[in-house]
XYZ file of C-alpha atoms in Angstrom:
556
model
C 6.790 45.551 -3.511
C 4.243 43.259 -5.592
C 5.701 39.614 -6.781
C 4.701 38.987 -9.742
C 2.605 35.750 -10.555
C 4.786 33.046 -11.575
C 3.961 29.315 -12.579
C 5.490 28.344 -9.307
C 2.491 30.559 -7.619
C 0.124 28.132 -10.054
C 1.463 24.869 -8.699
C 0.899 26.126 -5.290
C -2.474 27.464 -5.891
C -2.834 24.601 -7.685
C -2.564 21.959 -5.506
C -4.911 24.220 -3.052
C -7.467 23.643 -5.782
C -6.992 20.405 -5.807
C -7.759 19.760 -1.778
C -3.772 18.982 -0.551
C -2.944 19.664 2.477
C 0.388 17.620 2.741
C 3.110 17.298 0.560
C 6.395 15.891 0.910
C 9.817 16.079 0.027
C 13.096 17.856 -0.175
C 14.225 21.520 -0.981
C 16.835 21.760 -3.647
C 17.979 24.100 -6.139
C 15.658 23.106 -8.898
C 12.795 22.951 -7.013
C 13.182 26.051 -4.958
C 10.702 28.431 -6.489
C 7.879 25.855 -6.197
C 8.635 24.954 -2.261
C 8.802 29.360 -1.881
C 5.459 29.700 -3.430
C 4.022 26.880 -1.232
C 5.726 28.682 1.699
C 4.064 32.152 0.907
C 0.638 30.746 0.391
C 0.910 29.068 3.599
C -1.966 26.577 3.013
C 0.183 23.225 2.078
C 2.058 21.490 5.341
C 5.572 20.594 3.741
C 7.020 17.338 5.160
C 10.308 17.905 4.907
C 12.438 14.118 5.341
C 15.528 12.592 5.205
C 15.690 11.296 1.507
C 13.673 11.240 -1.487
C 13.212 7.839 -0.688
C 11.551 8.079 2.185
C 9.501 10.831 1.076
C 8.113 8.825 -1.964
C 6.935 6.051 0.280
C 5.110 8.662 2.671
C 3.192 10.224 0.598
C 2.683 6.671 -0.983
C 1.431 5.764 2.537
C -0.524 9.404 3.184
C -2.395 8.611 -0.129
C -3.537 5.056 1.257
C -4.350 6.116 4.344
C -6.145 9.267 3.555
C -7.707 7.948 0.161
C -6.387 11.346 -0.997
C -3.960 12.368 -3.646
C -0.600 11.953 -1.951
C 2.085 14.630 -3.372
C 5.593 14.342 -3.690
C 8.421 16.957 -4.595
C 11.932 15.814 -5.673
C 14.784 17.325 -7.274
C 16.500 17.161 -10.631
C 18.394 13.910 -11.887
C 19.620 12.124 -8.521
C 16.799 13.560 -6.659
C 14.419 12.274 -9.038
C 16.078 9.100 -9.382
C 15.585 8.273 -5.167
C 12.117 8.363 -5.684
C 11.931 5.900 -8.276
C 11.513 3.266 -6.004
C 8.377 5.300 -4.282
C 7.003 5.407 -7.162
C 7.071 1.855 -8.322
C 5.612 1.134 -4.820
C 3.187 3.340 -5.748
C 2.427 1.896 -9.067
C 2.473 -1.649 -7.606
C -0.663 -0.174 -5.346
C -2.422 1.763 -7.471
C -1.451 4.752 -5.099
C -2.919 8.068 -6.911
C -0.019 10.241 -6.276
C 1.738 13.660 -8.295
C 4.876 13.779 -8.430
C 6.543 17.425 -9.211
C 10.390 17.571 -9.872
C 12.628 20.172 -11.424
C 14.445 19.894 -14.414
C 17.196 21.993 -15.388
C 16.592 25.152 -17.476
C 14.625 24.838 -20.688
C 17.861 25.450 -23.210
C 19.541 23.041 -21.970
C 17.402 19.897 -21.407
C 17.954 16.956 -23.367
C 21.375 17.988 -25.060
C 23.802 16.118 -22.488
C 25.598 20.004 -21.195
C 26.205 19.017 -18.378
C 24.487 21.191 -16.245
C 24.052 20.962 -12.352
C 21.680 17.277 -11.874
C 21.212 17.331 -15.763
C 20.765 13.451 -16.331
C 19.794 11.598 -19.809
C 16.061 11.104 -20.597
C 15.048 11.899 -16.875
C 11.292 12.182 -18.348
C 11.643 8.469 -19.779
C 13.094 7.084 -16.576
C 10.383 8.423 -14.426
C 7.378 7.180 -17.492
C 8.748 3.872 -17.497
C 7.765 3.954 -13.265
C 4.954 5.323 -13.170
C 1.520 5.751 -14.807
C 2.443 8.437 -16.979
C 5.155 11.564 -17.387
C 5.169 14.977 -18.571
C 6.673 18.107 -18.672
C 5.918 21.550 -18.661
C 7.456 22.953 -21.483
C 5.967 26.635 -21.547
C 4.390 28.679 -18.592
C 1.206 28.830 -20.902
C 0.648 25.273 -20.730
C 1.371 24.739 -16.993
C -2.387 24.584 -16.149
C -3.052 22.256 -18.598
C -0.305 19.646 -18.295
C -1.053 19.921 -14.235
C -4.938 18.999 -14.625
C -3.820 16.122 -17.645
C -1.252 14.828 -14.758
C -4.399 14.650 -11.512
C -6.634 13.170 -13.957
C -4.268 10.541 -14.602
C -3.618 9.707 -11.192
C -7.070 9.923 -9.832
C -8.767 8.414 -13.277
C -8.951 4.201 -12.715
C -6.749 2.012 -12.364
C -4.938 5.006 -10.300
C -1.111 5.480 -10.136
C 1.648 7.640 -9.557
C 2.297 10.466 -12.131
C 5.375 12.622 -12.658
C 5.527 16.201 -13.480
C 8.476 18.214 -14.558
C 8.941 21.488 -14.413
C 12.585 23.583 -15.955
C 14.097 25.917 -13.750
C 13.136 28.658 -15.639
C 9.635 27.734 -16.113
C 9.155 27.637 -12.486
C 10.269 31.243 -12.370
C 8.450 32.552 -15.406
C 5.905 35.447 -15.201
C 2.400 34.097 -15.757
C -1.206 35.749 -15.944
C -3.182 34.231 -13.394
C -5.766 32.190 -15.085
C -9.148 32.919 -14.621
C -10.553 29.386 -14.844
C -8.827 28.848 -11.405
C -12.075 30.648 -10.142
C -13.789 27.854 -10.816
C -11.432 25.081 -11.449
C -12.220 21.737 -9.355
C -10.218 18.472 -9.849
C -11.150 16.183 -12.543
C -12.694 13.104 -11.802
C -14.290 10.511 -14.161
C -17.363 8.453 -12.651
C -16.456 5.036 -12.006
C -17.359 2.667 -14.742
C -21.002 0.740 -14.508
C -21.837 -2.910 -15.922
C -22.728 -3.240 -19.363
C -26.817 -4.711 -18.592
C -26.170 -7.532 -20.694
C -22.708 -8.320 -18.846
C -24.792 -7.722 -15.612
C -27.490 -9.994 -17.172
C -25.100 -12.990 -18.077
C -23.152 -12.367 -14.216
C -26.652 -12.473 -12.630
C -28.030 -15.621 -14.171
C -25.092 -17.437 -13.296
C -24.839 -16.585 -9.729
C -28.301 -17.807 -9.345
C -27.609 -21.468 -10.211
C -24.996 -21.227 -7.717
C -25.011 -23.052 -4.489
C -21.298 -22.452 -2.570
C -20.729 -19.083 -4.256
C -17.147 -16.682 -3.235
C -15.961 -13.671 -3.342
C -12.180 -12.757 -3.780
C -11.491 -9.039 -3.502
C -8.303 -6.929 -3.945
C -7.216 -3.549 -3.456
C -8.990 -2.629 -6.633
C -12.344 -3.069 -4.614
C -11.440 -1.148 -1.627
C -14.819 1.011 -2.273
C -16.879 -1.961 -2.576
C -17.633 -2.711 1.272
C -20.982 -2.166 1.478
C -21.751 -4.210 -1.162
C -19.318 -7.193 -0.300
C -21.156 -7.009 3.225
C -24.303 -7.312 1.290
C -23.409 -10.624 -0.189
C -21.892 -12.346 2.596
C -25.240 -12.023 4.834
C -26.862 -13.208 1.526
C -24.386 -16.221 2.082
C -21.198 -15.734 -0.168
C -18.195 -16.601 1.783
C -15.127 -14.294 1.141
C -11.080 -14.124 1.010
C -9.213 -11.328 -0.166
C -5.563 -10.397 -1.197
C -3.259 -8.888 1.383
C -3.900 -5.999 -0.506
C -7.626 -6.514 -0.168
C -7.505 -6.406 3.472
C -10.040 -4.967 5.612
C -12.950 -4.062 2.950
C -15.285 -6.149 5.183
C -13.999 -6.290 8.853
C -12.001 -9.165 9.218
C -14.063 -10.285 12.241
C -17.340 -10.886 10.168
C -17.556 -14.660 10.333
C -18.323 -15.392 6.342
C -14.354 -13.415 5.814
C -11.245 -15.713 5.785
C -9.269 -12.491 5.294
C -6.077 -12.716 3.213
C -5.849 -16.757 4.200
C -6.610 -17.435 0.967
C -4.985 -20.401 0.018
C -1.404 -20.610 -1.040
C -0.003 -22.923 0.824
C -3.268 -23.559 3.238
C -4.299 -27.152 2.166
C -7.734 -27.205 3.725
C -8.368 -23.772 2.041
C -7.382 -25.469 -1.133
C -9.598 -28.284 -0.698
C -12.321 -26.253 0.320
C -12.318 -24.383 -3.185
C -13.289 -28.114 -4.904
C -16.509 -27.463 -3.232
C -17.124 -23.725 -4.509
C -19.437 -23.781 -7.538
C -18.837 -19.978 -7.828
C -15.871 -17.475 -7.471
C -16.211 -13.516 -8.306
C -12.639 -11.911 -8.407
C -13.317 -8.469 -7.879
C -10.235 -5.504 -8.393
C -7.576 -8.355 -7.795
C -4.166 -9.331 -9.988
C -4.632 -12.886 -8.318
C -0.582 -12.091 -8.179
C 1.251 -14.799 -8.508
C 3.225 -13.828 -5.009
C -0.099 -15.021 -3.295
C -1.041 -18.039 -5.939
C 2.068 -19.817 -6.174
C 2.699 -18.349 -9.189
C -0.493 -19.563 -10.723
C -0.372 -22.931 -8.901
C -3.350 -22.570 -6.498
C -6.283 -24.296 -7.647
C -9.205 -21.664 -7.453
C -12.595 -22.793 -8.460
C -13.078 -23.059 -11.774
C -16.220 -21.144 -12.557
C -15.214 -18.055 -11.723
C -16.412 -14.865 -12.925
C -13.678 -11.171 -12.617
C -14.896 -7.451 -12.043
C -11.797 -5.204 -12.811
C -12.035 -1.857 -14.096
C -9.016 -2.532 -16.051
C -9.487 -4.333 -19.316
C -5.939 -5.647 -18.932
C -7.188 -7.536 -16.214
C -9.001 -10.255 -18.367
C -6.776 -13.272 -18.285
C -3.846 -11.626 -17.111
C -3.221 -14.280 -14.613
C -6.420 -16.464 -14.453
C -9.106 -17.143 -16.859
C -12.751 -16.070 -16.360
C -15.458 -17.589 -17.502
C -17.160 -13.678 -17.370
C -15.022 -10.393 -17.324
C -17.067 -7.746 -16.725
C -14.805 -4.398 -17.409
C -16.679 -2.066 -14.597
C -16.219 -0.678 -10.988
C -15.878 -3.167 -8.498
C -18.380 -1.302 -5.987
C -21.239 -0.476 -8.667
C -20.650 -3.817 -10.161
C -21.396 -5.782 -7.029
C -24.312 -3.146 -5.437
C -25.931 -4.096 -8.741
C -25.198 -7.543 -8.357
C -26.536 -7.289 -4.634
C -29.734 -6.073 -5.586
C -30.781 -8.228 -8.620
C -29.724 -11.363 -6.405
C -31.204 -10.413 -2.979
C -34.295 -13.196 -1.689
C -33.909 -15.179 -5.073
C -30.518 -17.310 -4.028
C -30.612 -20.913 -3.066
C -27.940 -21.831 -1.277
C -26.499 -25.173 0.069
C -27.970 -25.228 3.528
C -24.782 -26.005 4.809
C -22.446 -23.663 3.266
C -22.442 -20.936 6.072
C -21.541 -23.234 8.615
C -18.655 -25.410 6.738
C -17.041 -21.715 5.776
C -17.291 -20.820 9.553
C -15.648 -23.800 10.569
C -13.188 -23.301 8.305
C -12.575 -19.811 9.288
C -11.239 -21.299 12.697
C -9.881 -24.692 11.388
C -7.424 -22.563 9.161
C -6.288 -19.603 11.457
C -5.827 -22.289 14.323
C -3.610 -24.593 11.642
C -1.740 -21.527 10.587
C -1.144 -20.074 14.181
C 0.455 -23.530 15.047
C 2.869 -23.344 11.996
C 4.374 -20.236 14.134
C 6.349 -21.278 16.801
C 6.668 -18.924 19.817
C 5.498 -15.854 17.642
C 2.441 -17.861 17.430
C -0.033 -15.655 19.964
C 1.976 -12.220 18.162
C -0.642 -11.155 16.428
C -3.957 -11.752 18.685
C -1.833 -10.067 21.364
C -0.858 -6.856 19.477
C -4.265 -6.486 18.138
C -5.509 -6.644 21.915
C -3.632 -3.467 22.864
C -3.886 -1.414 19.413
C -6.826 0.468 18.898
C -9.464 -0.894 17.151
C -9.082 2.060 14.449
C -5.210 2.429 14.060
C -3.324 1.526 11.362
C -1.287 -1.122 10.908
C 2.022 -0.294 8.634
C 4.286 -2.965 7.872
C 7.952 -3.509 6.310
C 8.641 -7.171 4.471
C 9.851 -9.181 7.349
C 9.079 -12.769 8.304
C 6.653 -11.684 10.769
C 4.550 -9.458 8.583
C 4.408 -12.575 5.832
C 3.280 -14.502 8.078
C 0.937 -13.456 10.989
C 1.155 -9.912 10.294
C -0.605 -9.687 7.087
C -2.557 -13.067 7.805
C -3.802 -13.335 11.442
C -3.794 -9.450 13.189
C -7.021 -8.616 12.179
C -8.184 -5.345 10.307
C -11.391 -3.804 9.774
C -10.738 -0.992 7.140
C -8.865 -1.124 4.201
C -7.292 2.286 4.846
C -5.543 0.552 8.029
C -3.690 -1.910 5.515
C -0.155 -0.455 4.606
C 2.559 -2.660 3.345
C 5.213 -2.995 0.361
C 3.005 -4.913 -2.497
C 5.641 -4.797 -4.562
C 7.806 -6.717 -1.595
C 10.632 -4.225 -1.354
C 12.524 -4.002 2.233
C 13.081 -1.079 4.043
C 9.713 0.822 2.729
C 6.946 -0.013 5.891
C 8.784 2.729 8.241
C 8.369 5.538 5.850
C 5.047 4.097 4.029
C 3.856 3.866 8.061
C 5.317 7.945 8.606
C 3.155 8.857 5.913
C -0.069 7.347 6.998
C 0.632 9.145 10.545
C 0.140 12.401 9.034
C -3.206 11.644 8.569
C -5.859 14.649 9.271
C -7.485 11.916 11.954
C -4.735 11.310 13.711
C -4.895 7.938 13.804
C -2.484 5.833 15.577
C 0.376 3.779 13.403
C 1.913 1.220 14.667
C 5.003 -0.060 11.748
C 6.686 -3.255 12.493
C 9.951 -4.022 10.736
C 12.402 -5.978 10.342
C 16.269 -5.281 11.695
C 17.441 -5.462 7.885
C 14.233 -2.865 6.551
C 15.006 -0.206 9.625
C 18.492 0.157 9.034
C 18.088 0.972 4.964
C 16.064 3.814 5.748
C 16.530 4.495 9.374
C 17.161 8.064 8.721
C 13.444 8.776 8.450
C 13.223 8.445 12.036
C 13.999 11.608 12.728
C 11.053 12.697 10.267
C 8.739 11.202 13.041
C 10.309 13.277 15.743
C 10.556 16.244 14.083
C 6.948 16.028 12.832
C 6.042 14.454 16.348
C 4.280 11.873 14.975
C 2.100 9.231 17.155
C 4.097 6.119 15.915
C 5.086 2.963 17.560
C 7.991 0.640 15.371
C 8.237 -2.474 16.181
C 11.633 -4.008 15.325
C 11.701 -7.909 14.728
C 15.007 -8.170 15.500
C 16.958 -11.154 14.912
C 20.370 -10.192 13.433
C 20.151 -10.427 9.399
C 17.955 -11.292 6.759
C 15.479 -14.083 8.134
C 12.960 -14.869 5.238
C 16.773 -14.577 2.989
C 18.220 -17.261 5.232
C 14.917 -19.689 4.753
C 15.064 -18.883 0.789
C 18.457 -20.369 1.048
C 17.799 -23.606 3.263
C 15.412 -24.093 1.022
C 16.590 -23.322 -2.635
C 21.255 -23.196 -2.375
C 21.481 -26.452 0.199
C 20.617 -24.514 3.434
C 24.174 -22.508 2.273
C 23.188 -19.418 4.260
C 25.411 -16.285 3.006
C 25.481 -12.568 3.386
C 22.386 -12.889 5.822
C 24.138 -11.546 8.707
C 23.682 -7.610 9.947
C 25.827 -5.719 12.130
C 23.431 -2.916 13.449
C 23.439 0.060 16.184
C 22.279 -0.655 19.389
C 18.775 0.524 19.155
C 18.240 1.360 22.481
C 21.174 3.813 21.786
C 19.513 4.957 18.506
C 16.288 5.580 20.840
C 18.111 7.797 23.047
C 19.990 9.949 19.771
C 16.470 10.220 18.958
C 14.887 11.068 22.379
C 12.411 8.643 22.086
C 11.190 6.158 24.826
C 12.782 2.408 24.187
C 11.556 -1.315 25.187
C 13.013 -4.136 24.601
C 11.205 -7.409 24.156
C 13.854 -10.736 25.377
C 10.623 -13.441 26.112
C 6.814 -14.027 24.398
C 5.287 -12.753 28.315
C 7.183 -9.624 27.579
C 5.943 -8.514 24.128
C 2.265 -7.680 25.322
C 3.017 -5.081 28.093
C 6.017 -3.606 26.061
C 3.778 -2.941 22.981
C 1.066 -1.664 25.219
C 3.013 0.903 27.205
C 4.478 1.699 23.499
C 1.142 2.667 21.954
C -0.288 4.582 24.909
C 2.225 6.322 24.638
C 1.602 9.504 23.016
C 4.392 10.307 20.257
C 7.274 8.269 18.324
C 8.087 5.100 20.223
C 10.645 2.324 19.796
C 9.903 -1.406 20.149
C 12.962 -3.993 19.816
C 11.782 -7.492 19.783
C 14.754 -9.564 20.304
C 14.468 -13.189 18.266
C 17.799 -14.174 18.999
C 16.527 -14.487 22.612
C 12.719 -15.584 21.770
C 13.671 -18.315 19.153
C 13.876 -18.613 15.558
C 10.661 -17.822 13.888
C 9.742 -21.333 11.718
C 10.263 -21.331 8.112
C 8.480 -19.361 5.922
C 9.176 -20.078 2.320
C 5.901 -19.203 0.171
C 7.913 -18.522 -2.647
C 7.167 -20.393 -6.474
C 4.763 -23.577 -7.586
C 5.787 -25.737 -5.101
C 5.458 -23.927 -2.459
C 5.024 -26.358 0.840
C 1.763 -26.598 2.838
C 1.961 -24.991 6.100
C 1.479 -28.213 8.074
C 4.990 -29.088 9.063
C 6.646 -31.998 11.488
């Protein structure tokens, strides 16, 4: 018996087309026919996980780490609604990722029958998260509204994109279209530089003496060409989004030390003639909210036209990609600078003055992060939860020399680095991940564990453990009179929650202990568990970056 060619055959054929080979998500009765055709064509690995939660945030984290188009399939009305916040993650990191959900059947959408999952405005709730929406409102149109929907996530600035698809759409009869012969995803070239903005950008650089470079996510293509300019003599920061377009070891690359709260950094900047922001917010969660006194010629590269004075003024905006924008730059500028002799070697120095000052700020977690990246390999990836530790030396001292390796919450929401971390582990390289997270971030979404075992994924967590909310407790010291309330967690014995698993378990009670533990963790082949006690190793030191006044790190 022939099945007949249904728009759920197109999605999967589809997404084929469109080079996915992981998608994510959970089977439910709206999207049923979809997840069956994907099943029959037997070309798509289906993550199946825990919650639609979790599954937003890995293929938030599979897109990152892959570079790829990260896929996500949800149900109608609740289902839909889980992965809101996966999306707004996704949004917050210019993740290009489709999202397909059902929707119930065509007659009765929008008109409040209360049919099984039927919710109000479900299209408008998942627009006003994402890049765009849209549904499929005929089987006719379901090529059409599939390619608008990858073109919008892939097109710059890149985001998340929601697709819906009725019930009865999914299982309507369709011809097969022909142009699927041929069909290949649509990508627009990046943007060049105007000449004259290129003209304008060029001239001033050359009357520069201390020039910089501050680079974001947005210019996570631009490596080569950042590398360029630092041997020509820029010196370079980046966002903690930025992280790892040049390799933080280079010496001319403070990494994501880039000021807030670092007064030498700050100081330093009076003596930079010259900043280029390239593909960076400047977000106020890393300037003080605008305090931080950047240099004040400064010229931005953002693809985004938004971008122009969104945060900081530029003296030039040049509306372009960041990596053709500073190749150009590169080689109109190369043998014709004329640097202040002693530029290289001040930004060295301060390279070392400034991780030293901030590695003293940490108390006994203060060797964490040169002793973890000792035992991981030098190409894993390096997934992280919002936790004291990961605000502090985990997104500012553990080196990293890819941007792919760089996973986090942007948008700083717990409980996301264990699934955005389970995504990045299904990576075609098969990469190690190690995730650390806090106590508090595990236990909202500790569910997804079992996603790593079942997909046997090599993954070492690293749980900071210390009881509660810590950077919560240090907000409150320092902004309700040091009242600290609700901070406190009562949480499983993880050691137990190892052994439900069938994982193997370490716990870490002293500083000596933390680098053999985390070694015999990630050599480990598989899903292991890491519990760093911090009741037992001491309070980590406050940490409150938060706002204008944020304090300088140097402390009493």
């Amino acid at each position: 018996m022939n099945t007949p060619y249904t728009v759920s055959d197109l999605v999967a054929e589809f997404l084929d087309l469109c080079q996915v080979s992981t998608v994510f998500g959970i089977v439910s009765v709206h999207n049923i026919p979809m997840l069956d055709a994907i099943s029959r064509r037997n070309r798509v690995r289906f993550v199946m996980t825990r919650g639609e939660l979790g599954a937003g945030h890995m293929a938030d984290g599979y897109g990152r780490a892959t570079g790829k188009l990260g896929v996500l399939f949800t149900s109608t009305g609740p289902g839909a609604a889980n992965a809101v916040t996966g999306l707004l993650e996704a949004r917050f990191a210019g993740t290009p990722l489709l999202h397909i959900t059902g929707q119930t059947a065509t007659r009765f959408v929008d008109r409040g029958a209360g049919t099984v999952h039927d919710v109000a405005d479900q299209l408008g709730m998942l627009r006003s998260v994402g890049k765009s929406a849209y549904r499929i409102r005929t089987p006719e149109e379901a090529l059409g509204v599939l390619t608008r929907a990858v073109a919008d996530a892939l097109e710059a600035p890149t985001g998340p994109v929601s697709v819906e698809i009725p019930i009865d759409v999914q299982r309507a009869p369709l011809q097969r279209p022909e142009t699927l012969d041929t069909f290949t995803p649509p990508l627009s070239p990046p943007r060049p530089p105007a000449q004259a903005e290129l003209d304008a950008v060029v001239a001033r650089i050359l009357r520069a003496k201390r020039p910089m470079l501050w680079l974001g996510r947005g210019a996570a293509q631009a490596g080569p060409a950042a590398r360029r300019l630092l041997d020509l003599g820029f010196g370079m920061v980046t966002s903690w989004a930025g992280r790892g377009v040049v390799p933080e070891d280079h010496p001319m690359c403070l990494g994501s030390l880039n000021g807030n709260g670092l007064p030498m950094v700050e100081s330093f900047y009076e003596t930079v003639d010259l900043m280029i922001v390239a593909g960076s917010r400047l977000r106020g969660h890393e300037t003080g909210d605008g305090a931080l006194a950047l240099p004040r010629t400064r010229i931005q590269i953002d693809v985004d036209p938004l971008a122009n004075g969104r945060t900081y003024a530029a003296d030039t905006f040049v509306c372009a990609d960041a990596a053709l924008t500073l190749t150009a730059i590169a080689d109109r500028i190369e043998g014709k600078l004329a640097l202040d002799p002693g530029f290289g070697a001040e930004f060295r120095a301060l390279k070392q003055e400034t991780r030293a000052a901030f590695k003293a700020t940490l108390g006994p977690y203060g060797d964490f992060a040169q002793t973890l990246r000792d035992v991981m390999p030098k190409d894993a990836i390096w997934a992280r939860d919002i936790t004291i530790n990961n605000s502090t030396w985990g997104n500012k001292l553990l080196s990293l020399f890819e941007t792919r390796a760089n996973i986090y919450p942007i948008g700083a929401g717990i409980g996301q680095g264990l699934s955005l971390g389970i995504g990045a582990a299904l990576c075609p390289d098969k990469r190690k991940v190690v995730i650390m997270t806090g106590d508090g971030g595990f236990f909202l979404n500790m569910t997804e564990l079992w996603t790593a075992v079942q997909e046997d994924l090599d993954v070492t967590i690293l749980v900071m453990n210390d009881r509660g909310y810590g950077v919560i407790r240090h907000i409150q010291d320092a902004a309700a009179g040091g009242r600290r309330r609700f901070d406190n967690l009562l949480g499983p014995d993880l050691e137990k929650v190892a052994a439900l698993a069938g994982i193997p378990f370490w716990r870490v009670s002293s500083k000596e202990e933390f680098g053999p533990a985390a070694a015999a963790a990630i050599a480990t082949k598989g899903p292991t568990l890491v519990e760093v006690d911090m009741t037992a190793i001491g309070d980590h030191p406050p940490y409150y970056p938060y706002g204008p006044k944020a304090q300088p790190i140097a402390r009493a």
